[in-house]
Coordinates of N, CA and C in Angstrom, one line a residue:
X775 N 145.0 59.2 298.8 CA 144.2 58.4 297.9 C 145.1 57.5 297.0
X776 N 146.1 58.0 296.3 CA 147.1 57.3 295.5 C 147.5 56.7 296.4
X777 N 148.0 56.5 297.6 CA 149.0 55.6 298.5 C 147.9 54.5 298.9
X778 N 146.7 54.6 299.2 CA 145.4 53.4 299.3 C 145.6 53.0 297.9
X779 N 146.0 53.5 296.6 CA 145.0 52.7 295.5 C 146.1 52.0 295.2
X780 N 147.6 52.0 295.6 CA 149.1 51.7 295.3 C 148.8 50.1 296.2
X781 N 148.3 50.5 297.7 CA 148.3 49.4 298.5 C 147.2 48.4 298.0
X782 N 146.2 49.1 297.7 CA 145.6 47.6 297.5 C 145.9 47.0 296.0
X783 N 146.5 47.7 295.5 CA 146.9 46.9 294.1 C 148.1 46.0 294.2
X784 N 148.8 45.9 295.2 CA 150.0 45.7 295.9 C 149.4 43.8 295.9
X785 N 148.6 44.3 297.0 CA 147.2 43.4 297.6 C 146.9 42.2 296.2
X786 N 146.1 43.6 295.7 CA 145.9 42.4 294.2 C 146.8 41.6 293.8
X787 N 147.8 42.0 293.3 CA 149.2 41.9 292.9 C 149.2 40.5 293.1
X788 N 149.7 40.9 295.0 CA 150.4 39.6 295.6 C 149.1 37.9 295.5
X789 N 147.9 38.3 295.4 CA 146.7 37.5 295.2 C 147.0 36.8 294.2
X790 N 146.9 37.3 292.5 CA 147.2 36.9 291.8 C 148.1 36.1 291.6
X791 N 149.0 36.6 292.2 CA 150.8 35.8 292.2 C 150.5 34.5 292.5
X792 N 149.7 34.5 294.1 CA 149.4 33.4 294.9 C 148.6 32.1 294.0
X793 N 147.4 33.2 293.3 CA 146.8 32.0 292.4 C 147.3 31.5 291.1
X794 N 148.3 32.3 290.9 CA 149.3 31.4 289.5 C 149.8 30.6 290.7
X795 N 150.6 30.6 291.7 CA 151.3 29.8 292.0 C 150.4 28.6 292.2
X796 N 149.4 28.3 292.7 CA 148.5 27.6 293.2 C 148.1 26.6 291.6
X797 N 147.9 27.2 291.1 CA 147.9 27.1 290.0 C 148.4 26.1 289.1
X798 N 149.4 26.7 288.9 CA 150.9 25.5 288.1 C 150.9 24.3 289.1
X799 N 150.5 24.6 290.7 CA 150.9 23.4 291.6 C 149.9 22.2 291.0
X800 N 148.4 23.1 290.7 CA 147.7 22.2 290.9 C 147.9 21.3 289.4
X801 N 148.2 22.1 288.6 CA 148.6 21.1 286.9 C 150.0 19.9 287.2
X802 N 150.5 20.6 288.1 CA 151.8 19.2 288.1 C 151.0 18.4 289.2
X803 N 150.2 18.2 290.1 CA 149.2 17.0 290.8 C 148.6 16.5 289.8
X804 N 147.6 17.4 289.1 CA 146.3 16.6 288.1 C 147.5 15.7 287.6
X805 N 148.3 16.2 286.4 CA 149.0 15.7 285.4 C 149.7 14.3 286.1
X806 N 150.9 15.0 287.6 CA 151.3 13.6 287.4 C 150.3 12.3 287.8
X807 N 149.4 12.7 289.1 CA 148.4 11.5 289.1 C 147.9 10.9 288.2
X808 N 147.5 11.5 286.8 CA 146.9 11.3 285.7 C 147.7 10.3 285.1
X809 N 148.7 10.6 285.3 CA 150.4 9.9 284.6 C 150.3 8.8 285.3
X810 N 150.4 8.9 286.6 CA 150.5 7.4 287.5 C 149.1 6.6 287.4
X811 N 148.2 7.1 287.3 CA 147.2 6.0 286.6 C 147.5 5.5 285.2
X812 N 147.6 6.2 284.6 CA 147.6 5.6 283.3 C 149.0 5.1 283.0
X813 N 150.2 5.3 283.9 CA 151.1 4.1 283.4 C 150.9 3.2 284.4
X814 N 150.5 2.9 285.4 CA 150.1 1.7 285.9 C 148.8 0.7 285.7
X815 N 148.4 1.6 284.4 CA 147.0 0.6 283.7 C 147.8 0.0 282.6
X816 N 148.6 0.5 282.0 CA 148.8 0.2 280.9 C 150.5 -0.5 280.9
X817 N 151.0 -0.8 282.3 CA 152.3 -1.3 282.4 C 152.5 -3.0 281.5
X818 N 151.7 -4.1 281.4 CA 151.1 -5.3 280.6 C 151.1 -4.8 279.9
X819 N 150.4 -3.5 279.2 CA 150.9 -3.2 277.2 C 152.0 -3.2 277.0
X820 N 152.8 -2.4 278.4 CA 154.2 -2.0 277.8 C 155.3 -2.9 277.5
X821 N 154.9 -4.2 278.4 CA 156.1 -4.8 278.8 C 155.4 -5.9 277.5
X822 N 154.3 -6.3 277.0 CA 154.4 -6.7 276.0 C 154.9 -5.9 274.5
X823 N 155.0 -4.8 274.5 CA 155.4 -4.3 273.6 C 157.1 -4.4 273.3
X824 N 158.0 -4.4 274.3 CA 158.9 -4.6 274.9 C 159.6 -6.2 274.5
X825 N 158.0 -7.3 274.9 CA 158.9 -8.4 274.6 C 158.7 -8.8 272.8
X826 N 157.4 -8.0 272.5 CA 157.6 -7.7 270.9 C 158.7 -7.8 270.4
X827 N 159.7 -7.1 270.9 CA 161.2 -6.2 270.2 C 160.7 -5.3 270.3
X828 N 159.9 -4.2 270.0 CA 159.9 -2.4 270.2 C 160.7 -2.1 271.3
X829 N 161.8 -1.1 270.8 CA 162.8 -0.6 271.6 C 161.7 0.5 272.4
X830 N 162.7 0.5 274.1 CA 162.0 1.9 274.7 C 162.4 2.7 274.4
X831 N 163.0 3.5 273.5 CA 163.0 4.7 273.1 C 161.6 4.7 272.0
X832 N 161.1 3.9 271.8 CA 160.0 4.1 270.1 C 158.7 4.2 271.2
X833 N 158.6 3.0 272.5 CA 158.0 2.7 273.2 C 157.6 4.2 274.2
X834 N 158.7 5.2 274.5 CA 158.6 6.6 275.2 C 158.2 7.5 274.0
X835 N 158.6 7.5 273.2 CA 158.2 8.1 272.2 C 156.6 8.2 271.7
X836 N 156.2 7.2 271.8 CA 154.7 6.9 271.7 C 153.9 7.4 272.6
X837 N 154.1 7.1 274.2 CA 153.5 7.5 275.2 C 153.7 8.9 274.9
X838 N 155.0 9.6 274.8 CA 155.1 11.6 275.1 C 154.1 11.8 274.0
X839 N 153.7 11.9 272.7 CA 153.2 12.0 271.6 C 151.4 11.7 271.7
X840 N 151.2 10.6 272.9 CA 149.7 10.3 273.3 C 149.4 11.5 274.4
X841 N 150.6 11.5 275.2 CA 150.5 12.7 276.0 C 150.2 14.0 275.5
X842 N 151.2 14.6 274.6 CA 151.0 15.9 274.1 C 149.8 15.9 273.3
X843 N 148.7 14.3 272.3 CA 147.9 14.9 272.1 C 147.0 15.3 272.9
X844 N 147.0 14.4 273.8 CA 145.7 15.0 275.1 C 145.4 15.6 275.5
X845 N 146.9 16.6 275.6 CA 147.1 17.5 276.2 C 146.6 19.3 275.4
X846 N 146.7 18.8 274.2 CA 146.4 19.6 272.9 C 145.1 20.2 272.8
X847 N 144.4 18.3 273.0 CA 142.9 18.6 272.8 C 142.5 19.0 274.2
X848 N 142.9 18.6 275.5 CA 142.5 18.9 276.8 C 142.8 21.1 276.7
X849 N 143.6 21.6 275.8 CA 143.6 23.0 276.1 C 142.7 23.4 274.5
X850 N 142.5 22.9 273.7 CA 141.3 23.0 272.9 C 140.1 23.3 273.0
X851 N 139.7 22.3 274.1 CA 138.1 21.9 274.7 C 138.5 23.2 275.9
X852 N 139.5 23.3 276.8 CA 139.4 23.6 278.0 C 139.5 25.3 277.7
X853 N 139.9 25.9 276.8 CA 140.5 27.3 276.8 C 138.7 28.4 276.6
X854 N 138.0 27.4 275.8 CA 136.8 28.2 275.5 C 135.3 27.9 276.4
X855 N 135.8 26.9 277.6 CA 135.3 26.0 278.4 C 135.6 27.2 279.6
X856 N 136.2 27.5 279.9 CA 137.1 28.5 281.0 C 136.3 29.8 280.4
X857 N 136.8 30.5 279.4 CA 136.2 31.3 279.3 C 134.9 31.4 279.5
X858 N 133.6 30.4 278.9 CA 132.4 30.4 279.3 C 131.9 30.7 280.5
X859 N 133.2 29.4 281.7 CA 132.6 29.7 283.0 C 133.0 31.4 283.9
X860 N 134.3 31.8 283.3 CA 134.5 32.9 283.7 C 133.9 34.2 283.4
X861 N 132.6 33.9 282.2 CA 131.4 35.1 282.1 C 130.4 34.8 282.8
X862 N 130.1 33.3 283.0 CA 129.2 33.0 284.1 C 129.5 33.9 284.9
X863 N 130.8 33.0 286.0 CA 130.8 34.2 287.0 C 130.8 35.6 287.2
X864 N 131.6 36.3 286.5 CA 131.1 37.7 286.2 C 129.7 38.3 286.2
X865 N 129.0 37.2 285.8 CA 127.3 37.9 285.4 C 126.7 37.4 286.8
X866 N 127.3 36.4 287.9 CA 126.8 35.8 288.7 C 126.7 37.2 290.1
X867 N 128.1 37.6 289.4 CA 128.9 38.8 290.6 C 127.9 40.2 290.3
X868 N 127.1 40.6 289.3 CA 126.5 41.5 288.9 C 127.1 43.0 289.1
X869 N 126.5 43.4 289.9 CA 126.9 44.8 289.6 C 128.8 45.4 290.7
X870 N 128.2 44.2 291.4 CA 129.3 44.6 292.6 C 130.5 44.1 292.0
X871 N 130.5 43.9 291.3 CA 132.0 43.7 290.5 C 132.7 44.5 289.5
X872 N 133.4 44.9 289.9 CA 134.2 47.1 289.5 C 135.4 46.4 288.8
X873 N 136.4 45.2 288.4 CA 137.0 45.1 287.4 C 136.8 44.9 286.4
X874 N 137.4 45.6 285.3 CA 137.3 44.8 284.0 C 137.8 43.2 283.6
X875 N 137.5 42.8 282.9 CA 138.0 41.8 283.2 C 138.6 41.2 281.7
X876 N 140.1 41.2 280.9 CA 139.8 41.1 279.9 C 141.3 40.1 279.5
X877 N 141.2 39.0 279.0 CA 141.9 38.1 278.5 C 142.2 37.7 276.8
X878 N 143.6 38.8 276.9 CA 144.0 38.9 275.4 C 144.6 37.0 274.9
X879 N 144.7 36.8 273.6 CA 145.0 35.9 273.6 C 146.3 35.0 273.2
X880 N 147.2 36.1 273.9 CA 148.5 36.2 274.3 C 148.5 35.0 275.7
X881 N 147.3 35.2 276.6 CA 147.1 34.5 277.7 C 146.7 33.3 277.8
X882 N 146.1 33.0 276.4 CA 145.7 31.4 276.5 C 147.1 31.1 276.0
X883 N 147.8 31.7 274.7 CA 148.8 30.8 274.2 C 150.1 30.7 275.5
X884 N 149.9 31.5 276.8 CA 150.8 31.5 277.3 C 150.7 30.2 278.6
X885 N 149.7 30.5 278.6 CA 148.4 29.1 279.4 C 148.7 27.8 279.3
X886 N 148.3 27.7 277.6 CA 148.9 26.5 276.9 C 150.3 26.0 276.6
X887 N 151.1 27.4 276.5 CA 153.1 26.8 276.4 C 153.1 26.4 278.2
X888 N 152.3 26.3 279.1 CA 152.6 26.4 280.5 C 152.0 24.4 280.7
X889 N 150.8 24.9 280.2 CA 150.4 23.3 280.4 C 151.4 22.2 279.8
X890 N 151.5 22.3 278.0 CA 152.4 21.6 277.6 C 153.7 21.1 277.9
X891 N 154.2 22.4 278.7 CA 155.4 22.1 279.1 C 155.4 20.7 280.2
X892 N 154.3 21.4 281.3 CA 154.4 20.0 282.5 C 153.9 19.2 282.1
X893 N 153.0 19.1 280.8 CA 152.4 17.8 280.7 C 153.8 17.0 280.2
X894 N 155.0 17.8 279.4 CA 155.4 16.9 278.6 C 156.7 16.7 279.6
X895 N 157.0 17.6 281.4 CA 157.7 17.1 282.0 C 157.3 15.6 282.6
X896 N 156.0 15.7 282.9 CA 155.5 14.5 283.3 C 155.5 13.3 282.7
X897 N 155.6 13.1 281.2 CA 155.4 12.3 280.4 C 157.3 11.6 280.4
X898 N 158.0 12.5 280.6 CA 159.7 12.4 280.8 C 159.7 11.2 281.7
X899 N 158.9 11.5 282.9 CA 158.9 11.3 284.4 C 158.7 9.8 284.2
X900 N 157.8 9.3 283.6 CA 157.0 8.3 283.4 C 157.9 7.5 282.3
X901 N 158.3 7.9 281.6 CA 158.6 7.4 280.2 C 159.9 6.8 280.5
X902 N 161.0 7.8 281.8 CA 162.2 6.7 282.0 C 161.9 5.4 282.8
X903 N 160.5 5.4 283.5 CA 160.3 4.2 284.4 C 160.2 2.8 282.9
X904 N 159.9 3.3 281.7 CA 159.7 2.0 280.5 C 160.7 1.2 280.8
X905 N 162.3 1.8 280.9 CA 163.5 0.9 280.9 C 163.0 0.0 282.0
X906 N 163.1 0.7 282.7 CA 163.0 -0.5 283.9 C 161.9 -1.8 284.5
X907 N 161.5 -1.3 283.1 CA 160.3 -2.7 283.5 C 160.9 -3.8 283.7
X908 N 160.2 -5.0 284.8 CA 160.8 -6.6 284.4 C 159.8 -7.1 284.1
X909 N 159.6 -7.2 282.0 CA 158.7 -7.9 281.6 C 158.3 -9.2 281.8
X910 N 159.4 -10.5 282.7 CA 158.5 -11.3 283.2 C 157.9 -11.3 284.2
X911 N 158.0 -10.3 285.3 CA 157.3 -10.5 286.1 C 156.3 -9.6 285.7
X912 N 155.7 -8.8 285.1 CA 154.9 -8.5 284.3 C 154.1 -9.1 283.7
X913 N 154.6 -9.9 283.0 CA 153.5 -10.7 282.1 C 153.3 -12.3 282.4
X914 N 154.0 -12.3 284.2 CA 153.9 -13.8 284.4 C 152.2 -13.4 285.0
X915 N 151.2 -14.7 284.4 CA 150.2 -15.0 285.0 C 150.2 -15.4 286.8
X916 N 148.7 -15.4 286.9 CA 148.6 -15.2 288.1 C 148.2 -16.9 288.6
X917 N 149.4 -17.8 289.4 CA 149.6 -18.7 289.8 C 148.5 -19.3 291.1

């Protein structure tokens, strides 16, 4: 009986593993797509900011700081948003569901130092492409 309850915890185990990994995969997709839309909407701000005089370091500076707040409020809104849906499902699953299920809040802050991080790798990613703009061809009109 111990050697069944060892294996399928094993089982669990390895599930879990799978859907953290799955997981973090799917936050660096959302994030960087998120990133590639919005620095290619907003590339004509940048390169006018640029021909302003604002140095790209004030210019990356700005973007990481719009990033991180989004990112702030996106685990704000998202942390007690998650939780809701994850008692839905529980109550969906009814009786046939034998775990407990219990999320200290050690796990959101650990959630959130996970998101922030790749939000704010992503924002890196994006932020060295600023140097390289060529503001005239950027902001030359369309002939």
């Amino acid at each position: 009986m111990q050697a069944a309850y060892e294996s399928s915890m094993e089982i669990m185990n390895m599930m879990v593993g799978m859907m953290a990994v799955f997981s973090i995969l799917m936050i660096v997709v959302v994030l960087y797509n998120s990133g590639v839309l919005s620095f290619r909407e907003r590339v004509k701000e940048f390169a006018t900011l640029k021909v302003l005089g604002l140095r790209s370091s004030k210019i990356r500076r700005i973007l990481s700081m719009q990033n991180l707040w989004l990112s702030i409020i996106g685990i704000l809104i998202g942390a007690p948003l998650g939780n809701v849906s994850l008692n839905a499902m529980i109550k969906t699953n009814g009786e046939n569901f034998d775990y407990n299920l219990s999320l200290a809040p050690v796990d959101y802050i650990i959630a959130g130092i996970l998101v922030m991080t790749i939000s704010m790798l992503v924002s890196f990613m994006f932020s060295k492409r600023i140097r390289k703009l060529d503001m005239v061809e950027i902001l030359k009109g369309v002939e």
